[in-house]
PDB file of C-alpha atoms in Angstrom:
ATOM      1  CA  MET J   1     186.781 210.563  -0.971  1.00 46.00           C
ATOM      2  CA  ARG J   2     189.324 208.127  -2.169  1.00 45.00           C
ATOM      3  CA  PHE J   3     189.208 205.207  -4.468  1.00 44.00           C
ATOM      4  CA  SER J   4     188.328 202.006  -2.317  1.00 46.00           C
ATOM      5  CA  PRO J   5     189.465 198.755  -4.081  1.00 49.00           C
ATOM      6  CA  ARG J   6     187.473 196.576  -2.254  1.00 50.00           C
ATOM      7  CA  LYS J   7     184.115 198.136  -3.233  1.00 51.00           C
ATOM      8  CA  ASN J   8     185.413 199.042  -6.455  1.00 51.00           C
ATOM      9  CA  ASP J   9     184.053 202.278  -6.272  1.00 51.00           C
ATOM     10  CA  PHE J  10     185.515 205.654  -6.888  1.00 53.00           C
ATOM     11  CA  PHE J  11     182.774 207.835  -5.188  1.00 51.00           C
ATOM     12  CA  PRO J  12     181.328 207.420  -1.328  1.00 56.00           C
ATOM     13  CA  ARG J  13     177.976 205.724  -1.900  1.00 55.00           C
ATOM     14  CA  GLU J  14     176.812 207.008   1.264  1.00 57.00           C
ATOM     15  CA  ARG J  15     177.659 210.912  -0.121  1.00 60.00           C
ATOM     16  CA  LEU J  16     175.735 210.471  -3.506  1.00 62.00           C
ATOM     17  CA  THR J  17     172.712 210.694  -4.225  1.00 68.00           C
ATOM     18  CA  THR J  18     170.311 207.956  -5.197  1.00 66.00           C
ATOM     19  CA  GLU J  19     169.795 209.167  -8.868  1.00 64.00           C
ATOM     20  CA  ALA J  20     173.535 210.266  -8.985  1.00 62.00           C
ATOM     21  CA  CYS J  21     174.885 207.037  -8.214  1.00 58.00           C
ATOM     22  CA  LYS J  22     172.480 205.409 -11.086  1.00 60.00           C
ATOM     23  CA  PHE J  23     173.233 207.987 -13.060  1.00 59.00           C
ATOM     24  CA  LEU J  24     177.075 206.886 -12.691  1.00 59.00           C
ATOM     25  CA  GLU J  25     176.642 203.232 -12.742  1.00 62.00           C
ATOM     26  CA  ARG J  26     174.884 203.555 -16.104  1.00 56.00           C
ATOM     27  CA  GLY J  27     177.920 205.554 -17.646  1.00 54.00           C
ATOM     28  CA  ILE J  28     180.491 202.976 -16.294  1.00 53.00           C
ATOM     29  CA  LYS J  29     178.304 200.565 -18.029  1.00 49.00           C
ATOM     30  CA  ARG J  30     177.889 202.227 -21.162  1.00 47.00           C
ATOM     31  CA  MET J  31     181.540 202.944 -21.351  1.00 49.00           C
ATOM     32  CA  SER J  32     182.505 199.316 -20.639  1.00 48.00           C
ATOM     33  CA  MET J  33     180.248 197.924 -23.124  1.00 58.00           C
ATOM     34  CA  ALA J  34     181.204 200.608 -26.142  1.00 64.00           C
ATOM     35  CA  LYS J  35     183.524 199.219 -28.688  1.00 89.00           C
ATOM     36  CA  THR J  36     185.154 200.260 -31.772  1.00 94.00           C
ATOM     37  CA  TYR J  37     185.435 198.446 -34.963  1.00 97.00           C
ATOM     38  CA  LYS J  38     187.211 199.452 -38.418  1.00 97.00           C
ATOM     39  CA  VAL J  39     186.187 199.822 -41.734  1.00 97.00           C
ATOM     40  CA  THR J  40     188.402 200.158 -44.597  1.00 98.00           C
ATOM     41  CA  PHE J  41     187.013 201.340 -47.967  1.00 97.00           C
ATOM     42  CA  MET J  42     189.020 199.353 -51.102  1.00 97.00           C
ATOM     43  CA  PRO J  43     190.588 200.629 -53.118  1.00 95.00           C
ATOM     44  CA  GLN J  44     190.668 204.046 -51.685  1.00 95.00           C
ATOM     45  CA  ASN J  45     192.341 201.697 -48.524  1.00 96.00           C
ATOM     46  CA  LYS J  46     191.265 204.283 -46.434  1.00 97.00           C
ATOM     47  CA  THR J  47     190.242 202.901 -42.816  1.00 97.00           C
ATOM     48  CA  VAL J  48     187.748 204.524 -40.630  1.00 96.00           C
ATOM     49  CA  GLU J  49     187.787 203.460 -36.467  1.00 96.00           C
ATOM     50  CA  VAL J  50     183.661 203.202 -35.517  1.00 96.00           C
ATOM     51  CA  ASP J  51     182.595 203.657 -32.260  1.00 94.00           C
ATOM     52  CA  THR J  52     179.339 201.204 -31.736  1.00 88.00           C
ATOM     53  CA  SER J  53     177.440 203.543 -29.189  1.00 88.00           C
ATOM     54  CA  LYS J  54     177.187 205.881 -31.926  1.00 84.00           C
ATOM     55  CA  SER J  55     174.055 205.618 -34.139  1.00 73.00           C
ATOM     56  CA  GLY J  56     174.249 207.077 -37.398  1.00 80.00           C
ATOM     57  CA  PHE J  57     176.905 209.495 -38.629  1.00 82.00           C
ATOM     58  CA  ASP J  58     175.070 212.211 -40.918  1.00 79.00           C
ATOM     59  CA  GLY J  59     175.172 210.100 -43.875  1.00 74.00           C
ATOM     60  CA  VAL J  60     172.495 208.272 -45.609  1.00 88.00           C
ATOM     61  CA  GLY J  61     170.902 204.889 -45.937  1.00 93.00           C
ATOM     62  CA  GLU J  62     170.037 203.222 -42.386  1.00 95.00           C
ATOM     63  CA  PRO J  63     172.291 204.274 -39.237  1.00 94.00           C
ATOM     64  CA  GLY J  64     175.291 202.396 -38.638  1.00 94.00           C
ATOM     65  CA  SER J  65     174.939 201.463 -42.793  1.00 96.00           C
ATOM     66  CA  LEU J  66     177.964 200.998 -44.553  1.00 96.00           C
ATOM     67  CA  LEU J  67     176.762 204.094 -46.757  1.00 95.00           C
ATOM     68  CA  ASP J  68     176.302 206.198 -43.460  1.00 95.00           C
ATOM     69  CA  ILE J  69     179.734 205.314 -42.667  1.00 95.00           C
ATOM     70  CA  ALA J  70     181.508 205.717 -45.523  1.00 94.00           C
ATOM     71  CA  ILE J  71     179.592 209.207 -46.182  1.00 93.00           C
ATOM     72  CA  GLY J  72     179.737 210.945 -42.606  1.00 92.00           C
ATOM     73  CA  LEU J  73     183.302 209.266 -41.510  1.00 93.00           C
ATOM     74  CA  ALA J  74     185.307 208.460 -44.381  1.00 94.00           C
ATOM     75  CA  GLY J  75     184.150 211.310 -46.692  1.00 92.00           C
ATOM     76  CA  ILE J  76     184.103 208.887 -49.507  1.00 93.00           C
ATOM     77  CA  ASP J  77     180.976 209.538 -51.638  1.00 89.00           C
ATOM     78  CA  ILE J  78     179.272 206.471 -52.672  1.00 92.00           C
ATOM     79  CA  GLU J  79     176.535 207.094 -55.695  1.00 91.00           C
ATOM     80  CA  HIS J  80     173.242 206.443 -53.981  1.00 92.00           C
ATOM     81  CA  SER J  81     170.476 207.679 -56.486  1.00 91.00           C
ATOM     82  CA  CYS J  82     167.846 206.374 -54.167  1.00 93.00           C
ATOM     83  CA  GLY J  83     168.462 208.456 -51.483  1.00 91.00           C
ATOM     84  CA  GLY J  84     169.288 205.116 -49.789  1.00 92.00           C
ATOM     85  CA  VAL J  85     166.687 203.425 -49.075  1.00 94.00           C
ATOM     86  CA  ALA J  86     167.089 200.317 -50.765  1.00 95.00           C
ATOM     87  CA  ALA J  87     165.329 201.275 -54.268  1.00 95.00           C
ATOM     88  CA  CYS J  88     168.034 201.077 -56.780  1.00 95.00           C
ATOM     89  CA  ALA J  89     171.334 199.263 -56.632  1.00 95.00           C
ATOM     90  CA  THR J  90     173.980 202.137 -57.517  1.00 94.00           C
ATOM     91  CA  CYS J  91     175.306 201.988 -53.627  1.00 95.00           C
ATOM     92  CA  HIS J  92     176.308 198.413 -54.513  1.00 97.00           C
ATOM     93  CA  VAL J  93     179.721 197.379 -52.694  1.00 97.00           C
ATOM     94  CA  TYR J  94     181.474 193.745 -52.080  1.00 98.00           C
ATOM     95  CA  VAL J  95     181.968 193.429 -47.971  1.00 98.00           C
ATOM     96  CA  GLU J  96     185.551 191.305 -48.637  1.00 98.00           C
ATOM     97  CA  GLN J  97     185.697 190.679 -45.152  1.00 98.00           C
ATOM     98  CA  GLY J  98     183.061 190.628 -41.634  1.00 98.00           C
ATOM     99  CA  LEU J  99     180.202 190.281 -43.754  1.00 98.00           C
ATOM    100  CA  GLU J 100     179.369 187.602 -41.359  1.00 98.00           C
ATOM    101  CA  THR J 101     178.803 190.424 -38.786  1.00 97.00           C
ATOM    102  CA  CYS J 102     176.612 192.321 -40.949  1.00 97.00           C
ATOM    103  CA  ASN J 103     172.624 192.390 -40.799  1.00 97.00           C
ATOM    104  CA  GLU J 104     171.040 189.937 -42.994  1.00 97.00           C
ATOM    105  CA  ALA J 105     169.903 191.313 -46.406  1.00 97.00           C
ATOM    106  CA  THR J 106     166.054 191.946 -46.402  1.00 97.00           C
ATOM    107  CA  ASP J 107     164.223 190.260 -49.617  1.00 97.00           C
ATOM    108  CA  GLN J 108     164.002 193.873 -50.897  1.00 96.00           C
ATOM    109  CA  GLU J 109     168.047 194.282 -50.884  1.00 97.00           C
ATOM    110  CA  LEU J 110     168.129 190.982 -52.421  1.00 97.00           C
ATOM    111  CA  ASP J 111     165.688 192.106 -55.296  1.00 96.00           C
ATOM    112  CA  MET J 112     167.798 195.186 -55.755  1.00 96.00           C
ATOM    113  CA  ILE J 113     171.123 193.308 -55.822  1.00 96.00           C
ATOM    114  CA  ASP J 114     170.347 190.950 -58.899  1.00 95.00           C
ATOM    115  CA  ASN J 115     170.055 193.975 -60.624  1.00 91.00           C
ATOM    116  CA  ALA J 116     173.239 195.155 -60.162  1.00 92.00           C
ATOM    117  CA  PRO J 117     176.175 194.552 -62.422  1.00 91.00           C
ATOM    118  CA  ALA J 118     178.663 191.989 -61.670  1.00 92.00           C
ATOM    119  CA  SER J 119     176.864 191.131 -58.272  1.00 95.00           C
ATOM    120  CA  ASN J 120     178.104 187.833 -56.013  1.00 96.00           C
ATOM    121  CA  LEU J 121     177.893 186.471 -52.913  1.00 96.00           C
ATOM    122  CA  LYS J 122     179.752 189.458 -51.005  1.00 97.00           C
ATOM    123  CA  SER J 123     177.668 191.742 -52.585  1.00 97.00           C
ATOM    124  CA  ARG J 124     175.114 194.401 -50.137  1.00 98.00           C
ATOM    125  CA  LEU J 125     173.708 197.543 -50.761  1.00 97.00           C
ATOM    126  CA  SER J 126     175.621 199.900 -48.428  1.00 97.00           C
ATOM    127  CA  CYS J 127     172.898 201.881 -47.687  1.00 96.00           C
ATOM    128  CA  GLN J 128     171.183 198.507 -46.001  1.00 97.00           C
ATOM    129  CA  CYS J 129     174.377 196.398 -44.766  1.00 98.00           C
ATOM    130  CA  VAL J 130     174.822 197.333 -41.165  1.00 96.00           C
ATOM    131  CA  PRO J 131     177.931 195.703 -39.401  1.00 97.00           C
ATOM    132  CA  SER J 132     177.520 194.767 -35.758  1.00 95.00           C
ATOM    133  CA  GLY J 133     181.187 195.961 -34.998  1.00 95.00           C
ATOM    134  CA  GLU J 134     182.487 192.177 -33.674  1.00 95.00           C
ATOM    135  CA  LYS J 135     185.126 192.455 -36.178  1.00 96.00           C
ATOM    136  CA  ASP J 136     186.587 194.905 -38.907  1.00 98.00           C
ATOM    137  CA  VAL J 137     185.138 195.141 -42.014  1.00 98.00           C
ATOM    138  CA  VAL J 138     187.095 195.477 -45.243  1.00 98.00           C
ATOM    139  CA  VAL J 139     184.556 197.026 -48.307  1.00 98.00           C
ATOM    140  CA  THR J 140     185.238 196.918 -51.876  1.00 97.00           C
ATOM    141  CA  ILE J 141     183.734 199.979 -54.011  1.00 95.00           C
ATOM    142  CA  PRO J 142     183.380 198.008 -57.572  1.00 92.00           C
ATOM    143  CA  ASP J 143     185.020 199.549 -60.741  1.00 81.00           C
ATOM    144  CA  TRP J 144     181.557 200.535 -61.818  1.00 74.00           C
ATOM    145  CA  ASN J 145     180.736 203.030 -58.737  1.00 69.00           C
ATOM    146  CA  ARG J 146     184.501 204.093 -58.719  1.00 59.00           C
ATOM    147  CA  ASN J 147     184.281 206.562 -61.530  1.00 47.00           C
ATOM    148  CA  ILE J 148     181.303 208.029 -60.283  1.00 50.00           C
ATOM    149  CA  VAL J 149     183.108 208.505 -56.717  1.00 47.00           C
ATOM    150  CA  LYS J 150     185.900 209.907 -57.969  1.00 48.00           C
ATOM    151  CA  GLU J 151     184.001 212.554 -60.167  1.00 45.00           C
ATOM    152  CA  GLY J 152     181.915 213.503 -57.571  1.00 48.00           C
ATOM    153  CA  HIS J 153     178.957 213.005 -59.184  1.00 46.00           C
ATOM    154  CA  HIS J 154     175.601 212.953 -57.109  1.00 47.00           C
TER     155      HIS J 154
END
């Protein structure tokens, strides 16, 4: 069982079952497609690496959302009064870099952002904003939410 450079195989196909070959090919394809990107939360200046092959990080909101990443990977508790279902604006953040790689805001999200203090063109609800992973993302948690985060309010 030697690596065969002309076939680019690590295993001789004639000794593997068809199912085993398909399983290995799927695994190799998934590994080559998996990519990571970084999300930096400001002003904490905390950066986490996000694996795009994972779906959800035990946070809340949409799987892979900035809120999900903040709570599940970064350990940053952003206020989310509605439980991450876009029914309030307490998880409002500014996506300073990488906004173009995020999913489009829904009408419901935009309605909630209209009610958020100091909203601007970079405003998103962190529970709904899901980056694609095409490039790194920088997120600023607004001053009005920062005190809640520091106090550990839920």
